[in-house]
Amino acid sequence: VQLVESGGGLVQAGGSLRVSCAVSGRTFSTYAMGWFRQAPGKEREFVAGINWSGGNTYYADSVKGRFTISRDNAKNTVYLQMNSLKPEDTAVYYCARHYGGGGSAAQSEYNYWGQGTQVTVSS
């Protein structure tokens, strides 16, 4: 299983960005997916998660109302739409595959990870 993130970049505060994660393999649609991020000098943290069907999503309080996670099972891809970006959103963003279909915010329950994509928000 390989996960490849794309779409990161530099954006001004208040702007928007969408990052994508393409996942190899035939079983993408049976697993929950998540997005995490790691800012310089900080631990990696949960951002958003989505269950296998896309019918259930959940977010960290810090991004609720600004970020939207979605998935396209026909394209084996999960997305993170980020609006109203703030400088504190600056981080490397990682997508990950959960070991089951429901998902959670616990990093230990994700067993496949991408290499990450840098998102930088300037003030």
PDB file of C-alpha atoms in Angstrom:
ATOM      1  CA  VAL A   1       0.000   0.000   0.000  1.00  0.00           C
ATOM      2  CA  GLN A   2       1.378   3.398  -0.966  1.00  0.00           C
ATOM      3  CA  LEU A   3       0.005   6.805  -0.065  1.00  0.00           C
ATOM      4  CA  VAL A   4       1.135   9.866  -2.010  1.00  0.00           C
ATOM      5  CA  GLU A   5       0.129  13.354  -0.930  1.00  0.00           C
ATOM      6  CA  SER A   6       0.040  16.343  -3.250  1.00  0.00           C
ATOM      7  CA  GLY A   7      -1.268  19.887  -3.395  1.00  0.00           C
ATOM      8  CA  GLY A   8       0.679  21.528  -0.628  1.00  0.00           C
ATOM      9  CA  GLY A   9       2.227  24.950  -1.055  1.00  0.00           C
ATOM     10  CA  LEU A  10       2.420  28.525   0.131  1.00  0.00           C
ATOM     11  CA  VAL A  11      -0.758  30.512   0.730  1.00  0.00           C
ATOM     12  CA  GLN A  12      -1.604  33.761   2.472  1.00  0.00           C
ATOM     13  CA  ALA A  13      -3.600  33.833   5.665  1.00  0.00           C
ATOM     14  CA  GLY A  14      -7.307  33.667   4.918  1.00  0.00           C
ATOM     15  CA  GLY A  15      -6.710  31.723   1.737  1.00  0.00           C
ATOM     16  CA  SER A  16      -7.611  28.193   0.723  1.00  0.00           C
ATOM     17  CA  LEU A  17      -5.755  25.094  -0.338  1.00  0.00           C
ATOM     18  CA  ARG A  18      -6.740  21.521  -1.142  1.00  0.00           C
ATOM     19  CA  VAL A  19      -4.389  18.637  -0.525  1.00  0.00           C
ATOM     20  CA  SER A  20      -4.942  15.199  -1.996  1.00  0.00           C
ATOM     21  CA  CYS A  21      -3.776  11.708  -1.144  1.00  0.00           C
ATOM     22  CA  ALA A  22      -3.740   8.966  -3.762  1.00  0.00           C
ATOM     23  CA  VAL A  23      -3.727   5.449  -2.363  1.00  0.00           C
ATOM     24  CA  SER A  24      -2.629   2.340  -4.204  1.00  0.00           C
ATOM     25  CA  GLY A  25      -4.388  -0.986  -3.892  1.00  0.00           C
ATOM     26  CA  ARG A  26      -7.823  -2.442  -4.518  1.00  0.00           C
ATOM     27  CA  THR A  27      -9.202  -2.188  -0.990  1.00  0.00           C
ATOM     28  CA  PHE A  28      -9.183   1.580  -0.517  1.00  0.00           C
ATOM     29  CA  SER A  29     -12.962   1.755  -0.142  1.00  0.00           C
ATOM     30  CA  THR A  30     -13.001  -0.571   2.866  1.00  0.00           C
ATOM     31  CA  TYR A  31     -10.766   1.521   5.110  1.00  0.00           C
ATOM     32  CA  ALA A  32     -11.147   4.776   6.993  1.00  0.00           C
ATOM     33  CA  MET A  33      -8.651   7.506   6.200  1.00  0.00           C
ATOM     34  CA  GLY A  34      -7.204  10.370   8.164  1.00  0.00           C
ATOM     35  CA  TRP A  35      -5.170  13.531   7.864  1.00  0.00           C
ATOM     36  CA  PHE A  36      -2.552  14.507  10.412  1.00  0.00           C
ATOM     37  CA  ARG A  37      -0.067  17.360  10.582  1.00  0.00           C
ATOM     38  CA  GLN A  38       3.224  18.152  12.229  1.00  0.00           C
ATOM     39  CA  ALA A  39       4.421  21.693  12.765  1.00  0.00           C
ATOM     40  CA  PRO A  40       8.091  22.501  13.424  1.00  0.00           C
ATOM     41  CA  GLY A  41       9.050  21.587  16.953  1.00  0.00           C
ATOM     42  CA  LYS A  42       5.691  20.011  17.693  1.00  0.00           C
ATOM     43  CA  GLU A  43       4.302  16.511  17.797  1.00  0.00           C
ATOM     44  CA  ARG A  44       2.200  15.166  14.987  1.00  0.00           C
ATOM     45  CA  GLU A  45      -1.499  15.751  15.610  1.00  0.00           C
ATOM     46  CA  PHE A  46      -4.818  14.552  14.250  1.00  0.00           C
ATOM     47  CA  VAL A  47      -6.601  16.907  11.848  1.00  0.00           C
ATOM     48  CA  ALA A  48      -9.533  15.058  10.263  1.00  0.00           C
ATOM     49  CA  GLY A  49     -10.858  11.584   9.611  1.00  0.00           C
ATOM     50  CA  ILE A  50     -13.420   9.923   7.371  1.00  0.00           C
ATOM     51  CA  ASN A  51     -14.964   6.476   7.499  1.00  0.00           C
ATOM     52  CA  TRP A  52     -14.890   3.952   4.664  1.00  0.00           C
ATOM     53  CA  SER A  53     -17.993   5.248   2.906  1.00  0.00           C
ATOM     54  CA  GLY A  54     -17.503   8.939   3.509  1.00  0.00           C
ATOM     55  CA  GLY A  55     -20.690   9.069   5.516  1.00  0.00           C
ATOM     56  CA  ASN A  56     -18.988   9.962   8.778  1.00  0.00           C
ATOM     57  CA  THR A  57     -16.357  12.647   9.248  1.00  0.00           C
ATOM     58  CA  TYR A  58     -14.694  14.067  12.346  1.00  0.00           C
ATOM     59  CA  TYR A  59     -12.317  16.917  13.004  1.00  0.00           C
ATOM     60  CA  ALA A  60      -9.929  18.388  15.515  1.00  0.00           C
ATOM     61  CA  ASP A  61     -11.448  21.372  17.274  1.00  0.00           C
ATOM     62  CA  SER A  62      -8.748  23.624  15.846  1.00  0.00           C
ATOM     63  CA  VAL A  63      -9.921  23.059  12.256  1.00  0.00           C
ATOM     64  CA  LYS A  64     -13.645  22.424  12.692  1.00  0.00           C
ATOM     65  CA  GLY A  65     -15.665  24.677  10.432  1.00  0.00           C
ATOM     66  CA  ARG A  66     -12.647  25.535   8.273  1.00  0.00           C
ATOM     67  CA  PHE A  67     -11.429  22.180   6.922  1.00  0.00           C
ATOM     68  CA  THR A  68     -13.405  19.505   5.067  1.00  0.00           C
ATOM     69  CA  ILE A  69     -12.281  15.946   4.500  1.00  0.00           C
ATOM     70  CA  SER A  70     -13.775  13.939   1.641  1.00  0.00           C
ATOM     71  CA  ARG A  71     -13.016  10.862  -0.401  1.00  0.00           C
ATOM     72  CA  ASP A  72     -13.618   9.492  -3.871  1.00  0.00           C
ATOM     73  CA  ASN A  73     -13.549   5.718  -3.674  1.00  0.00           C
ATOM     74  CA  ALA A  74     -13.646   5.398  -7.453  1.00  0.00           C
ATOM     75  CA  LYS A  75     -10.368   7.310  -7.638  1.00  0.00           C
ATOM     76  CA  ASN A  76      -8.736   5.858  -4.500  1.00  0.00           C
ATOM     77  CA  THR A  77      -8.214   9.405  -3.283  1.00  0.00           C
ATOM     78  CA  VAL A  78      -8.881  11.333  -0.086  1.00  0.00           C
ATOM     79  CA  TYR A  79      -8.940  15.116   0.042  1.00  0.00           C
ATOM     80  CA  LEU A  80      -8.567  17.831   2.635  1.00  0.00           C
ATOM     81  CA  GLN A  81     -10.067  21.180   1.683  1.00  0.00           C
ATOM     82  CA  MET A  82      -8.614  23.898   3.874  1.00  0.00           C
ATOM     83  CA  ASN A  83     -10.303  27.301   4.040  1.00  0.00           C
ATOM     84  CA  SER A  84      -9.671  30.407   6.142  1.00  0.00           C
ATOM     85  CA  LEU A  85      -6.102  29.268   6.667  1.00  0.00           C
ATOM     86  CA  LYS A  86      -4.092  30.683   9.550  1.00  0.00           C
ATOM     87  CA  PRO A  87      -0.330  30.874  10.080  1.00  0.00           C
ATOM     88  CA  GLU A  88      -0.708  28.269  12.822  1.00  0.00           C
ATOM     89  CA  ASP A  89      -1.920  25.792  10.188  1.00  0.00           C
ATOM     90  CA  THR A  90       1.616  25.735   8.795  1.00  0.00           C
ATOM     91  CA  ALA A  91       2.837  22.134   8.964  1.00  0.00           C
ATOM     92  CA  VAL A  92       3.657  19.022   7.020  1.00  0.00           C
ATOM     93  CA  TYR A  93       0.359  17.299   6.293  1.00  0.00           C
ATOM     94  CA  TYR A  94       0.212  13.503   6.225  1.00  0.00           C
ATOM     95  CA  CYS A  95      -2.522  11.180   5.113  1.00  0.00           C
ATOM     96  CA  ALA A  96      -2.870   7.772   6.685  1.00  0.00           C
ATOM     97  CA  ARG A  97      -4.962   4.627   6.345  1.00  0.00           C
ATOM     98  CA  HIS A  98      -6.770   3.300   9.388  1.00  0.00           C
ATOM     99  CA  TYR A  99      -6.697  -0.413  10.186  1.00  0.00           C
ATOM    100  CA  GLY A 100     -10.493  -0.560  10.018  1.00  0.00           C
ATOM    101  CA  GLY A 101     -13.473   0.981   8.321  1.00  0.00           C
ATOM    102  CA  GLY A 102     -14.699   3.299  11.052  1.00  0.00           C
ATOM    103  CA  GLY A 103     -11.593   5.301  11.825  1.00  0.00           C
ATOM    104  CA  SER A 104     -10.548   7.337  14.849  1.00  0.00           C
ATOM    105  CA  ALA A 105      -8.299  10.174  15.935  1.00  0.00           C
ATOM    106  CA  ALA A 106      -5.705   7.826  17.415  1.00  0.00           C
ATOM    107  CA  GLN A 107      -2.468   7.763  15.444  1.00  0.00           C
ATOM    108  CA  SER A 108      -1.644   4.292  16.714  1.00  0.00           C
ATOM    109  CA  GLU A 109      -4.639   2.919  14.801  1.00  0.00           C
ATOM    110  CA  TYR A 110      -3.295   4.061  11.427  1.00  0.00           C
ATOM    111  CA  ASN A 111      -0.893   1.586   9.884  1.00  0.00           C
ATOM    112  CA  TYR A 112      -0.001   3.136   6.530  1.00  0.00           C
ATOM    113  CA  TRP A 113       1.333   6.671   6.087  1.00  0.00           C
ATOM    114  CA  GLY A 114       2.311   8.959   3.263  1.00  0.00           C
ATOM    115  CA  GLN A 115       5.490  10.998   3.087  1.00  0.00           C
ATOM    116  CA  GLY A 116       3.736  14.292   3.724  1.00  0.00           C
ATOM    117  CA  THR A 117       3.222  17.561   1.903  1.00  0.00           C
ATOM    118  CA  GLN A 118       4.271  20.978   3.188  1.00  0.00           C
ATOM    119  CA  VAL A 119       1.623  23.628   3.761  1.00  0.00           C
ATOM    120  CA  THR A 120       2.875  27.099   4.633  1.00  0.00           C
ATOM    121  CA  VAL A 121       0.525  29.933   5.559  1.00  0.00           C
ATOM    122  CA  SER A 122       2.040  33.409   5.538  1.00  0.00           C
ATOM    123  CA  SER A 123       0.701  36.229   7.685  1.00  0.00           C
TER     124      SER A 123
END
